[in-house]
mmCIF file of C-alpha atoms in Angstrom:
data_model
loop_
_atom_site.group_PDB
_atom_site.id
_atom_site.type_symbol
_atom_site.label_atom_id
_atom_site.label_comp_id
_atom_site.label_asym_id
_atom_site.label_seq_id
_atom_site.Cartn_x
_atom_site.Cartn_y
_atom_site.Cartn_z
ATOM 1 C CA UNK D 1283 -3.689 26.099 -67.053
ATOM 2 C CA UNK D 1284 -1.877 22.601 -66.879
ATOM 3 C CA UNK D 1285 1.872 22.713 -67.599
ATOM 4 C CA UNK D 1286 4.239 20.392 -69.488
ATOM 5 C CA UNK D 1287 5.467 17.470 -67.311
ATOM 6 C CA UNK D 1288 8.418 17.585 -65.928
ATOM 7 C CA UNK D 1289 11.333 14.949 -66.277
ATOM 8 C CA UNK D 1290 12.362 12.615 -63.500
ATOM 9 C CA UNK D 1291 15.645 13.782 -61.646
ATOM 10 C CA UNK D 1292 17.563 10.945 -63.135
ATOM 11 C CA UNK D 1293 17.271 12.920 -66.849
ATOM 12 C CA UNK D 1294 17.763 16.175 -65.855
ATOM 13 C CA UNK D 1295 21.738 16.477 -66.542
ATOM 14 C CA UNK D 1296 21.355 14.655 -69.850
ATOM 15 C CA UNK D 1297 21.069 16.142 -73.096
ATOM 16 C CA UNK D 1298 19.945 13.032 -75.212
ATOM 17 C CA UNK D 1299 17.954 9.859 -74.668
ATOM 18 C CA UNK D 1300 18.174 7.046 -76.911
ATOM 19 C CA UNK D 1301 15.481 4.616 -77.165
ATOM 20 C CA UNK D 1302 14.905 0.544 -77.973
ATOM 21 C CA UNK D 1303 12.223 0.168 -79.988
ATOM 22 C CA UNK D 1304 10.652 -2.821 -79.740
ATOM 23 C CA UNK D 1305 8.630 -3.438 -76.433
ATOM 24 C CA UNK D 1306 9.645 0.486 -75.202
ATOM 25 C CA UNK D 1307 8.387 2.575 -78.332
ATOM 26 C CA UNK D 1308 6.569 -0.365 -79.982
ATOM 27 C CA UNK D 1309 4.509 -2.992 -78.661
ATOM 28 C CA UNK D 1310 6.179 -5.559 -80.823
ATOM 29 C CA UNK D 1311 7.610 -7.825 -79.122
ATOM 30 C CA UNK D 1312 4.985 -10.067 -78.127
ATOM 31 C CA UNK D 1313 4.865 -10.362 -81.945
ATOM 32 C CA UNK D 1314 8.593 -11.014 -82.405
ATOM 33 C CA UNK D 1315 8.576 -13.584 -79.665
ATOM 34 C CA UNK D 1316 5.146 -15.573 -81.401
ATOM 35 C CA UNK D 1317 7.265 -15.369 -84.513
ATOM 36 C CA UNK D 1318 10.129 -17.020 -83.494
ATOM 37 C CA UNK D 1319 8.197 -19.504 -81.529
ATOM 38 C CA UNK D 1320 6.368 -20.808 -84.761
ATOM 39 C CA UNK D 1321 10.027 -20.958 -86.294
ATOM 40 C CA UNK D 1322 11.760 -22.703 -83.563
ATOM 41 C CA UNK D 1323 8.872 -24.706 -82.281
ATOM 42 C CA UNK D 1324 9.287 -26.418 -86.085
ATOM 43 C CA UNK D 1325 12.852 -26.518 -85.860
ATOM 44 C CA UNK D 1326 12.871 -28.674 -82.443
ATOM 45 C CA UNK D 1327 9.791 -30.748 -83.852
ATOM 46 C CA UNK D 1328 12.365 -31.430 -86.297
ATOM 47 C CA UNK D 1329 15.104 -33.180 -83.855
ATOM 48 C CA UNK D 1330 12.222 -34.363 -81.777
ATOM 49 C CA UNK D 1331 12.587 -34.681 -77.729
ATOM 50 C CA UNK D 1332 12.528 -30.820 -77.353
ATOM 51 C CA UNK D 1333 10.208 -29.139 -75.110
ATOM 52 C CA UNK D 1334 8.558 -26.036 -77.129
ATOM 53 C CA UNK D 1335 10.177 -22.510 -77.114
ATOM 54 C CA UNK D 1336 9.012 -20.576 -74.318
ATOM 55 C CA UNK D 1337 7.604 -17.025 -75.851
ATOM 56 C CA UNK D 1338 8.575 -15.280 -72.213
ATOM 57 C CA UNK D 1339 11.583 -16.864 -70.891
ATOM 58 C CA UNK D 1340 13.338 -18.532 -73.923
ATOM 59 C CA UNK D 1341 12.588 -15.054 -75.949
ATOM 60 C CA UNK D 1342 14.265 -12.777 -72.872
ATOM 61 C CA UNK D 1343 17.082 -15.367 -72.352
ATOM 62 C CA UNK D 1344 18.438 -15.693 -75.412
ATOM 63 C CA UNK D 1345 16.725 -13.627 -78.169
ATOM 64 C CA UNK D 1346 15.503 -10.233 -77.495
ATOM 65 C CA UNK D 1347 17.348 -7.063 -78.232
ATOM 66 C CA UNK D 1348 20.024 -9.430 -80.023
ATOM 67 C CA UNK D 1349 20.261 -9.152 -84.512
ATOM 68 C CA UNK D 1350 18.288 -12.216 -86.048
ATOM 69 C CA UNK D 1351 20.745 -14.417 -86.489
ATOM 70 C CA UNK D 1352 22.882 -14.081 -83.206
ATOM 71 C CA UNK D 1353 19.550 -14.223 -80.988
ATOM 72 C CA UNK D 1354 18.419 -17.713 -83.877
ATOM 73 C CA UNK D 1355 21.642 -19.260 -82.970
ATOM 74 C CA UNK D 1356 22.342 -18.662 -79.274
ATOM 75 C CA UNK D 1357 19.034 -20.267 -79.048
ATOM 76 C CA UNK D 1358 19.420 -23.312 -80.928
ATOM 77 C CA UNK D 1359 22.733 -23.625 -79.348
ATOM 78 C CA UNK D 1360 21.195 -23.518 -75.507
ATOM 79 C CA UNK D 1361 19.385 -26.361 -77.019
ATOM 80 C CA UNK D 1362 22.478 -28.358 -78.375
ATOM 81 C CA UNK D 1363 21.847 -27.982 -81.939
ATOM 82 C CA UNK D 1364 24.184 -26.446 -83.796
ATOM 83 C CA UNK D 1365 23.253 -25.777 -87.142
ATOM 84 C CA UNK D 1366 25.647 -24.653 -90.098
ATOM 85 C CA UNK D 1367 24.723 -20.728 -90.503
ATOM 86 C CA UNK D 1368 23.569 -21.226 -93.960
ATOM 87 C CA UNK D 1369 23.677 -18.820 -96.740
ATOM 88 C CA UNK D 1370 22.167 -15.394 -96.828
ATOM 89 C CA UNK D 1371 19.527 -16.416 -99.200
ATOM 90 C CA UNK D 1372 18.576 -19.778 -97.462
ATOM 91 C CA UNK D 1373 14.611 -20.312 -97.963
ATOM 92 C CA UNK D 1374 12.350 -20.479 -94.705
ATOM 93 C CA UNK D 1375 12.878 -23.347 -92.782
ATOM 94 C CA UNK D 1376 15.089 -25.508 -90.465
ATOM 95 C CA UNK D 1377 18.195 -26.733 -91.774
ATOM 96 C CA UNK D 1378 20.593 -24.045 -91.051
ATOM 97 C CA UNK D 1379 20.125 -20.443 -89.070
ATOM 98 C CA UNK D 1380 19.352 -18.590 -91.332
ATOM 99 C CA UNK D 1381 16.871 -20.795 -92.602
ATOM 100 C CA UNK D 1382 15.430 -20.645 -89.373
ATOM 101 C CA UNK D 1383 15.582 -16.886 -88.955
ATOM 102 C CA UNK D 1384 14.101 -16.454 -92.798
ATOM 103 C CA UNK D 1385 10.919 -18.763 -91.053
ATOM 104 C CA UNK D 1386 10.767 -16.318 -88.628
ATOM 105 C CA UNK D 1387 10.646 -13.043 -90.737
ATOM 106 C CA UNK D 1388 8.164 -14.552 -93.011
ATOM 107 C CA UNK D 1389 5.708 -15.356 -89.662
ATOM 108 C CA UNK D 1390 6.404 -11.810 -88.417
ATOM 109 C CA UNK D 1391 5.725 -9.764 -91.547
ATOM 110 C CA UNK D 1392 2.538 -12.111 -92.102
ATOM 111 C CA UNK D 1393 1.654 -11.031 -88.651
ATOM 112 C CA UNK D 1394 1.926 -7.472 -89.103
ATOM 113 C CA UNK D 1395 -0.176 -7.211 -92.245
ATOM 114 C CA UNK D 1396 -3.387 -8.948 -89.839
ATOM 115 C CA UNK D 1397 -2.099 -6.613 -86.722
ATOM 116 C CA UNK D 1398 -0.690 -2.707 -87.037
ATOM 117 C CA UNK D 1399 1.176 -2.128 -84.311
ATOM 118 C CA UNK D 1400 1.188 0.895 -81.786
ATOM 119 C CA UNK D 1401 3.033 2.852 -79.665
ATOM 120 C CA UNK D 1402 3.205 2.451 -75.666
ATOM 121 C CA UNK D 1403 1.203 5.449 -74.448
ATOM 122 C CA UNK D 1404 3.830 6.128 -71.356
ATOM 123 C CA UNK D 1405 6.393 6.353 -74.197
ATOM 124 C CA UNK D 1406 4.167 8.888 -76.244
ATOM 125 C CA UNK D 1407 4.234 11.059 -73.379
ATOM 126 C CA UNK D 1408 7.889 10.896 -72.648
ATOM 127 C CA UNK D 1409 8.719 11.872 -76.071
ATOM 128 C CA UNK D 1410 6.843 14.843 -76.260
ATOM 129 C CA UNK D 1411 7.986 15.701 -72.844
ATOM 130 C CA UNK D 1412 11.613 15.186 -73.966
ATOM 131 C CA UNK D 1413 10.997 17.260 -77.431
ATOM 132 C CA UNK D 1414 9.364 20.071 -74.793
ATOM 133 C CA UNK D 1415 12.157 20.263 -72.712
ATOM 134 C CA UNK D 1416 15.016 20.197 -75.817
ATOM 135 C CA UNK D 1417 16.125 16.724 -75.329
ATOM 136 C CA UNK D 1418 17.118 14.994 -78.488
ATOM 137 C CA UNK D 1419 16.094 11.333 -79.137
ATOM 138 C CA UNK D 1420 16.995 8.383 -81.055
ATOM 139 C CA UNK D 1421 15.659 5.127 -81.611
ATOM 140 C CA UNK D 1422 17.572 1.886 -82.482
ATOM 141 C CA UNK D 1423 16.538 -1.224 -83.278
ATOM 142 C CA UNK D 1424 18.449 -4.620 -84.764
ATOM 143 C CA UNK D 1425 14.662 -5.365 -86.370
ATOM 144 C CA UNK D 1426 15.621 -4.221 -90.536
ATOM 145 C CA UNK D 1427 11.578 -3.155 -89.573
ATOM 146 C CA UNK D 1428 11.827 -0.918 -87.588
ATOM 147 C CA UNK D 1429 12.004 2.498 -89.630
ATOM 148 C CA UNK D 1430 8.705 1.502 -91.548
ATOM 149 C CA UNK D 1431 6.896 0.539 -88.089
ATOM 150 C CA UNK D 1432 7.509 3.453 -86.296
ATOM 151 C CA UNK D 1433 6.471 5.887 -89.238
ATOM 152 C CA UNK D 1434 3.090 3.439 -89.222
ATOM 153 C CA UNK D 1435 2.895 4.143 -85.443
ATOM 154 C CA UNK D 1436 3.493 7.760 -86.028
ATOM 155 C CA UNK D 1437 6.269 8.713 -83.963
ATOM 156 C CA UNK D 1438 8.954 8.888 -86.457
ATOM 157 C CA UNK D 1439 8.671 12.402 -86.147
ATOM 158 C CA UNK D 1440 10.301 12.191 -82.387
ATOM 159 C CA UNK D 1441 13.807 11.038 -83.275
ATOM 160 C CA UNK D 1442 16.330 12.651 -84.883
ATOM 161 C CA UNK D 1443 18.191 9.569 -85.946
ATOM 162 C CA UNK D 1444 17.151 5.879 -86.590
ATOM 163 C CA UNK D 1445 19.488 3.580 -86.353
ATOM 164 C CA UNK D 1446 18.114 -0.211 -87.995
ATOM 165 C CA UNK D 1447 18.475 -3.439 -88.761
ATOM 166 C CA UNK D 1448 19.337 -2.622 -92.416
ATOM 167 C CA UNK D 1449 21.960 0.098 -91.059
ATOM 168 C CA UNK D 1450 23.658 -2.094 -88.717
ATOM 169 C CA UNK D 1451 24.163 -4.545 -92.044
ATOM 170 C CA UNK D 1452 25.325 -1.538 -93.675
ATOM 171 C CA UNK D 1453 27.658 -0.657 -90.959
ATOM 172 C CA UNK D 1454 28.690 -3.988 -89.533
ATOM 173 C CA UNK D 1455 27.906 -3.196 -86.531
ATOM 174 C CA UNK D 1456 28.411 -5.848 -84.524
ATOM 175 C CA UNK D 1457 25.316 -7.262 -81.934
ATOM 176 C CA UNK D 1458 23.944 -6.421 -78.380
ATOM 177 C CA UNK D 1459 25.703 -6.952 -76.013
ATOM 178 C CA UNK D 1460 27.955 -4.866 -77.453
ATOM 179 C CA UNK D 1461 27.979 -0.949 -77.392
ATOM 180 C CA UNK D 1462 28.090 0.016 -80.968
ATOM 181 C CA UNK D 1463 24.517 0.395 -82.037
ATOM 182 C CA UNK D 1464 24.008 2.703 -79.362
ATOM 183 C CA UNK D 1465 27.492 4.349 -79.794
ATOM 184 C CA UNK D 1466 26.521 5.143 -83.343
ATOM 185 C CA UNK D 1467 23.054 6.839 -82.319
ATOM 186 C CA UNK D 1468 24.547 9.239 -79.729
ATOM 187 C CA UNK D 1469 27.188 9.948 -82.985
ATOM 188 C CA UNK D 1470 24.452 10.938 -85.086
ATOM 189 C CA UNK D 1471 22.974 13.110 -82.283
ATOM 190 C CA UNK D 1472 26.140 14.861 -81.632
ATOM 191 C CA UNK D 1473 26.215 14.447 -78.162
ATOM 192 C CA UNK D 1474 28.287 11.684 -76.562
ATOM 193 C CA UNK D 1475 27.622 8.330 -74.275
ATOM 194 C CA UNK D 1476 27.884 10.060 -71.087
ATOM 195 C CA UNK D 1477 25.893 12.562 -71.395
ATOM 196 C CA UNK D 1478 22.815 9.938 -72.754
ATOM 197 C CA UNK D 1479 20.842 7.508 -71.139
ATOM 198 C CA UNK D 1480 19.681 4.710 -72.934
ATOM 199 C CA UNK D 1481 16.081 3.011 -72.213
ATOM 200 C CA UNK D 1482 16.135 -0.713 -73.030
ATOM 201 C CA UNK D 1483 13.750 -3.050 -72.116
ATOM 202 C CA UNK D 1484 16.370 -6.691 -73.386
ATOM 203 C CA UNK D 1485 18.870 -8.086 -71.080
ATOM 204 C CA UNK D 1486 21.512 -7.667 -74.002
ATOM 205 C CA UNK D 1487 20.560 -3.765 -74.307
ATOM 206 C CA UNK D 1488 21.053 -2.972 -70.948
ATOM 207 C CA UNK D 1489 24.387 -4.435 -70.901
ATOM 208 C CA UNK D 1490 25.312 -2.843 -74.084
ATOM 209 C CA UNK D 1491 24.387 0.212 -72.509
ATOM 210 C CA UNK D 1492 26.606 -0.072 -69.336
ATOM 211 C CA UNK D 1493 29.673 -1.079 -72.231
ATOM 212 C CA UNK D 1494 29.051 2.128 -73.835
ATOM 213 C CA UNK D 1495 29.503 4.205 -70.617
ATOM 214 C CA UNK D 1496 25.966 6.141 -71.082
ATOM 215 C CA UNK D 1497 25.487 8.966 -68.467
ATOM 216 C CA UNK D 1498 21.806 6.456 -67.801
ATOM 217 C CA UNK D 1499 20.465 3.328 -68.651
ATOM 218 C CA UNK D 1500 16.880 2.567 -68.166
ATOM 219 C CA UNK D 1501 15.675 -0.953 -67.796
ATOM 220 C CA UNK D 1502 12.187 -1.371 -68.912
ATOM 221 C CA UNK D 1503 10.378 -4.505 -67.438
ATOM 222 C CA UNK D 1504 6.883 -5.187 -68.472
ATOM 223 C CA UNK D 1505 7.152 -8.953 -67.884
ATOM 224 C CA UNK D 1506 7.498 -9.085 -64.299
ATOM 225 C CA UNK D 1507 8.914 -12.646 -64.981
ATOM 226 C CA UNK D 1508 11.856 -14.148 -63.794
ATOM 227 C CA UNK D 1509 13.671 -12.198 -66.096
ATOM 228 C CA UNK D 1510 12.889 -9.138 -64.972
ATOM 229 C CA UNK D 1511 13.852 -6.040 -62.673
ATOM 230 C CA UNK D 1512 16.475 -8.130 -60.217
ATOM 231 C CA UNK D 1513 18.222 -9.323 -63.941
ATOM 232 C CA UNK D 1514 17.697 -6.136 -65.298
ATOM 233 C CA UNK D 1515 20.229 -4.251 -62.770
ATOM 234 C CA UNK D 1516 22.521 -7.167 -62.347
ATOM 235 C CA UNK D 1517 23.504 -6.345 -66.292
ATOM 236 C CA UNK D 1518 23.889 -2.539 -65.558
ATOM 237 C CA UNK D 1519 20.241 -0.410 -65.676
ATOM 238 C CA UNK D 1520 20.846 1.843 -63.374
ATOM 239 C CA UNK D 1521 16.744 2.697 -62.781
ATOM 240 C CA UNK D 1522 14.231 0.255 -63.612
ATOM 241 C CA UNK D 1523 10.233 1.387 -64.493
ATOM 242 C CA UNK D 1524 7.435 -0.970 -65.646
ATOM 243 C CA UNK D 1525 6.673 1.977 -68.444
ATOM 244 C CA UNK D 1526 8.968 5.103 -69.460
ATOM 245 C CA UNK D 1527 6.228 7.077 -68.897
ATOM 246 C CA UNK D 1528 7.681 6.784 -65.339
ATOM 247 C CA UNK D 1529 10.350 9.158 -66.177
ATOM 248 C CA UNK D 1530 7.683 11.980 -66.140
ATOM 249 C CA UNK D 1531 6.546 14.109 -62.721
ATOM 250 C CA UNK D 1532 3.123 14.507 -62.296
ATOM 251 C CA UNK D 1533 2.111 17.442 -64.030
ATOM 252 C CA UNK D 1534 1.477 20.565 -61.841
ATOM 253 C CA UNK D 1535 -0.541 23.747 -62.635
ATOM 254 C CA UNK D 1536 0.552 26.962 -63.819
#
């Protein structure tokens, strides 16, 4: 008979693990990224002398794990525009950032109607895992998505609290890098920052992570780009894996 697999050492004095979800639950954000390269790539054709947005590198730099708007305008700015913000109900396009940002959601919810989205199987495994062992989990996101994509993906059912886009508007909480989205998961779990890890796979995560003081934080790296496990650590992840499911041990036979 084949037993449960057992967690990694670095979990074992933890009682909670909260979770990023896009590109560690999700594999999402290689649709983010497209998205906001058919918005920006407009936006710089625009100004004109602009090389393109870079899906890999721009999107790790300077968008992902960050709300919309923050990651649309620390973009624009590392490109010298600075565009007024815009109102909230700006239409799609490229006169302000949140014109820009509204181009972007349109692109990614067109994109997800042509292309479901699934779960990473290493992530899967670690759930269950966690849920076997009685280790409560959370998943946070800034996407206003991401409650509707994981119930499509099926693992709603593994967290005990979602913490989204349209909560942190709710909330005010403010952006990655700083603490509070997390902060406000491990409040919901009952169970507080140090004794949590936090698996992130966005340079701004694992640095809000490190803020919060969480007992672990995970940096996910699946890019193996310049951006990727030496960066990771330098902004606070503690262990870095190229899938979660790396936080299992083999599993051994009863």
């Amino acid at each position: 008979m084949t037993g449960a697999p057992s967690l990694a050492g670095c979990l074992h004095s933890l009682r909670a693990v909260i979770f990023d979800t896009d590109g560690v639950i999700i594999d999402s954000a290689t649709v983010h990224a497209a998205a906001w390269k058919g918005a920006f790539d407009a936006c710089l054709a625009a100004v004109g002398g602009q090389r393109p947005f870079d899906p890999v590198d721009d999107y790790l730099r300077h968008v992902d794990g960050r709300a919309r708007e923050d990651g649309a305008a620390a973009f624009l700015r590392s490109r010298g525009l600075d565009l007024p913000l815009g109102d909230p109900d700006d239409a799609p396009g490229t006169a302000t950032v949140r014109a820009v940002a509204a181009r972007k959601e349109e692109l990614f919810s067109e994109s997800l109607r042509d292309h479901p989205l699934v779960p990473w199987p290493g992530t899967v495994r670690l759930l269950a895992a966690l849920r076997h062992h009685g280790v409560t989990s959370a998943a946070v996101s800034a996407s206003r998505h991401a409650t509707e994509l994981l119930s499509a993906a099926g693992v709603r059912p593994f967290f005990a609290a979602v913490v989204d886009g349209n909560e942190v508007n709710r909330l005010g909480l403010p952006g990655k890098p700083d603490p509070a989205l997390f902060v406000e998961a491990a409040r919901r779990l009952g169970v507080p920052p140090q004794d949590t890890a936090v698996v992130e796979d966005a340079l701004a995560g694992v640095e809000a992570g490190r803020r919060g003081g969480f007992g672990l934080v995970v940096g996910v790296d699946r890019t193996a780009g310049p951006y990727s496990a030496t960066a990771l650590r330098r902004r606070g992840a503690d262990v870095v894996v190229a899938d979660p499911g790396e936080l299992l041990m083999p599993e051994e036979d009863g």
